Amino acid sequence: MTASSDDSLAAQSSLSRREIFAYSAAFGTSFLATQGLLADDKTKTPGPASVGGNAKPTKRYEMKKSINLWALPYPQKMSLVECFKLCKDAGFDAVEVNYALDGDLSPDSTPEQIKAIGEQARRIGIEISGVCSFLFWPYAFTHEDPDRRKKGVELALKMIEAARLVGTENLLCVPGSVYAPWIPDEPPVAHDVALARATEGVKKMLPAAEKNQVYINIENIFANGFLHSPQEINQFVDSFHSKWVKVHFDTGNIMQYHFPEHWIPQLGKRIQNIHLKEYSKKVHEFNLNTFRLLLDGTTNWPAVLEALDQTSYRGYLTFEYFNPFPHWPEAIVYHTSDAMDRMLGRKA
């Protein structure tokens, strides 16, 4: 927008140029245009538009809908069975369960109890898409404390067995970090040291992964300061020369600086599992609140889905979200299922 057009718009709306810039920064030019305060924003987001009764589904993608239980108020307000039933009712094919230090899926759980989790899910009619865990952060393979590193490997081995018992072949693995941004007091780990420690940790998991036939799926996370590009992850994964080390690709974890549709062709057949995390590039500060509900961000989902389709990916797409609604939390589940139906061409 030129200075002269700014001036004319300011005169038309009785707003100064300074006010127009301020409102634009806060609300965006598209919103202001709908209020008659700016010319219509000509920038269009690539992808199909559905209007009224003439809407038609987009291209059909044969991928499975899944949701991580972090999006639900479990275990504070809902039991595991209640979560499974809700996700089934909302139309999900699967759920991703989380391994913690206590609770239904933890080191204190017996093999029989863990096996029962998968059996309950299947009785309800829903699959387990994978096992995920936050414990890879406090007990990182790359931690400066050798006792923490040792416990991290011990927990990872328990997770592998838990994945088999619960009935999934997928374990998400965060291989380590240079630093954790939410713990600024901890000194960073040098990249070469982090790489050596992460490699050692994953190698210790391999015999158990092969025995239990569970994939160790390496997740991409820019916030850990480690494995910042698809080339680096490919090199890391390929270095183990094992079919059981793959990639768990997270669309949102790289969005601050990168674009998932650019990573997917390079990762290719290494992708074993997927996290769908919506991200808005309108927010330039990283924290967990940066991640949004599906379609409420700047991800080019048509390009992402087409890139996955071109790699022949037919597995799970798991929505990951960390802020369950305090009231009517089921709304997230139904919204996400509906959004994914539209993304996958199941409905218009």
Coordinates of C-alpha atoms in Angstrom, one line a residue, residues 37-185:
L37 CA -11.0 0.5 6.9
L38 CA -8.6 -0.8 4.2
A39 CA -8.7 -2.0 0.6
D40 CA -9.3 -5.7 0.4
D41 CA -6.2 -7.8 0.9
K42 CA -5.5 -9.5 -2.4
T43 CA -3.3 -12.2 -0.8
K44 CA -5.1 -15.5 -0.9
T45 CA -4.2 -18.6 1.0
P46 CA -3.7 -21.5 -1.5
G47 CA -6.4 -24.1 -1.2
P48 CA -10.1 -24.9 -1.9
A49 CA -12.9 -22.6 -0.8
S50 CA -16.3 -24.1 0.2
V51 CA -19.4 -21.9 -0.3
G52 CA -22.9 -22.9 0.6
G53 CA -24.6 -25.8 -1.0
N54 CA -22.3 -25.9 -4.0
A55 CA -19.4 -27.1 -1.8
K56 CA -17.5 -30.2 -2.9
P57 CA -14.9 -32.2 -1.0
T58 CA -11.3 -31.7 -1.9
K59 CA -9.1 -34.5 -3.2
R60 CA -9.5 -37.6 -1.1
Y61 CA -6.4 -38.5 0.9
E62 CA -6.3 -42.1 2.3
M63 CA -4.7 -41.2 5.6
K64 CA -5.9 -42.0 9.1
K65 CA -7.2 -39.4 11.7
S66 CA -5.7 -39.5 15.1
I67 CA -5.5 -37.2 18.1
N68 CA -3.0 -37.0 21.0
L69 CA -4.6 -37.2 24.5
W70 CA -2.8 -34.0 25.5
A71 CA -5.7 -32.2 23.7
L72 CA -8.1 -33.7 26.2
P73 CA -8.4 -33.0 30.0
Y74 CA -6.9 -36.4 30.9
P75 CA -6.6 -37.5 33.6
Q76 CA -7.8 -34.4 35.5
K77 CA -11.4 -34.5 34.2
M78 CA -11.7 -37.5 32.0
S79 CA -10.7 -41.2 32.3
L80 CA -8.9 -43.0 29.6
V81 CA -12.0 -44.9 28.6
E82 CA -14.0 -41.7 28.5
C83 CA -11.3 -40.2 26.2
F84 CA -11.4 -43.2 23.9
K85 CA -15.2 -43.1 23.7
L86 CA -15.2 -39.4 22.9
C87 CA -12.6 -39.7 20.2
K88 CA -14.5 -42.6 18.7
D89 CA -17.8 -40.7 18.7
A90 CA -16.1 -37.7 17.1
G91 CA -15.0 -39.9 14.2
F92 CA -11.3 -40.5 14.9
D93 CA -9.6 -43.6 13.7
A94 CA -7.0 -43.6 16.5
V95 CA -5.5 -41.9 19.5
E96 CA -1.9 -41.4 20.5
V97 CA -1.3 -42.2 24.2
N98 CA 1.3 -40.6 26.4
Y99 CA 3.8 -42.4 28.7
A100 CA 4.3 -40.5 32.1
L101 CA 6.0 -41.1 35.4
D102 CA 2.6 -42.1 36.9
G103 CA -0.9 -42.9 35.7
D104 CA -2.4 -45.5 33.4
L105 CA 0.7 -45.8 31.2
S106 CA 3.8 -45.4 33.4
P107 CA 6.7 -47.4 34.8
D108 CA 4.4 -48.5 37.6
S109 CA 1.9 -50.1 35.2
T110 CA 2.1 -53.9 35.0
P111 CA 2.3 -55.5 31.5
E112 CA -1.3 -56.7 32.0
Q113 CA -2.5 -53.2 32.8
I114 CA -0.8 -51.8 29.7
K115 CA -2.1 -54.5 27.5
A116 CA -5.6 -53.8 28.8
I117 CA -5.3 -50.2 27.6
G118 CA -5.0 -51.3 24.0
E119 CA -7.8 -53.9 24.4
Q120 CA -10.1 -51.3 25.8
A121 CA -9.5 -49.0 22.9
R122 CA -10.1 -51.7 20.4
R123 CA -13.3 -52.8 22.1
I124 CA -14.5 -49.2 21.7
G125 CA -13.5 -49.3 18.1
I126 CA -10.4 -47.1 18.1
E127 CA -6.7 -47.8 17.3
I128 CA -3.6 -46.7 19.2
S129 CA -1.5 -44.7 16.7
G130 CA 1.6 -44.5 18.8
V131 CA 3.2 -43.8 22.2
C132 CA 4.5 -40.3 23.0
S133 CA 6.2 -39.0 26.1
F134 CA 7.3 -35.7 27.6
L135 CA 9.9 -37.6 29.6
F136 CA 12.4 -37.4 26.7
W137 CA 13.0 -33.7 27.8
P138 CA 13.8 -34.0 31.6
Y139 CA 15.6 -37.3 31.0
A140 CA 17.3 -36.4 27.7
F141 CA 19.9 -38.7 26.2
T142 CA 22.0 -35.5 25.8
H143 CA 21.7 -34.2 29.4
E144 CA 24.9 -33.2 31.2
D145 CA 24.0 -35.4 34.2
P146 CA 25.0 -39.0 33.4
D147 CA 22.4 -40.3 35.8
R148 CA 19.7 -38.4 33.9
R149 CA 21.0 -39.9 30.6
K150 CA 20.9 -43.4 32.1
K151 CA 17.4 -43.0 33.4
G152 CA 16.3 -41.6 30.0
V153 CA 17.5 -44.8 28.3
E154 CA 15.8 -46.9 31.0
L155 CA 12.5 -45.1 30.4
A156 CA 12.8 -45.4 26.7
L157 CA 13.3 -49.1 26.9
K158 CA 10.1 -49.3 29.0
M159 CA 8.3 -47.2 26.4
I160 CA 9.2 -49.6 23.7
E161 CA 7.8 -52.5 25.6
A162 CA 4.7 -50.4 26.4
A163 CA 4.2 -49.7 22.8
R164 CA 4.1 -53.4 21.9
L165 CA 1.8 -54.2 24.8
V166 CA -0.7 -51.5 24.0
G167 CA -0.7 -52.6 20.3
T168 CA 1.2 -50.1 18.3
E169 CA 4.4 -50.2 16.3
N170 CA 5.2 -46.5 16.9
L171 CA 7.2 -44.8 19.6
L172 CA 8.0 -41.1 19.2
C173 CA 11.6 -40.4 20.3
V174 CA 13.1 -37.0 21.0
P175 CA 16.8 -37.9 20.7
G176 CA 18.1 -35.0 22.7
S177 CA 18.7 -31.3 22.8
V178 CA 21.3 -28.6 22.8
Y179 CA 19.2 -26.8 25.4
A180 CA 15.6 -26.5 26.6
P181 CA 14.4 -22.9 26.2
W182 CA 12.0 -23.2 29.2
I183 CA 15.0 -24.0 31.5
P184 CA 17.3 -21.1 30.8
D185 CA 19.5 -21.8 33.9

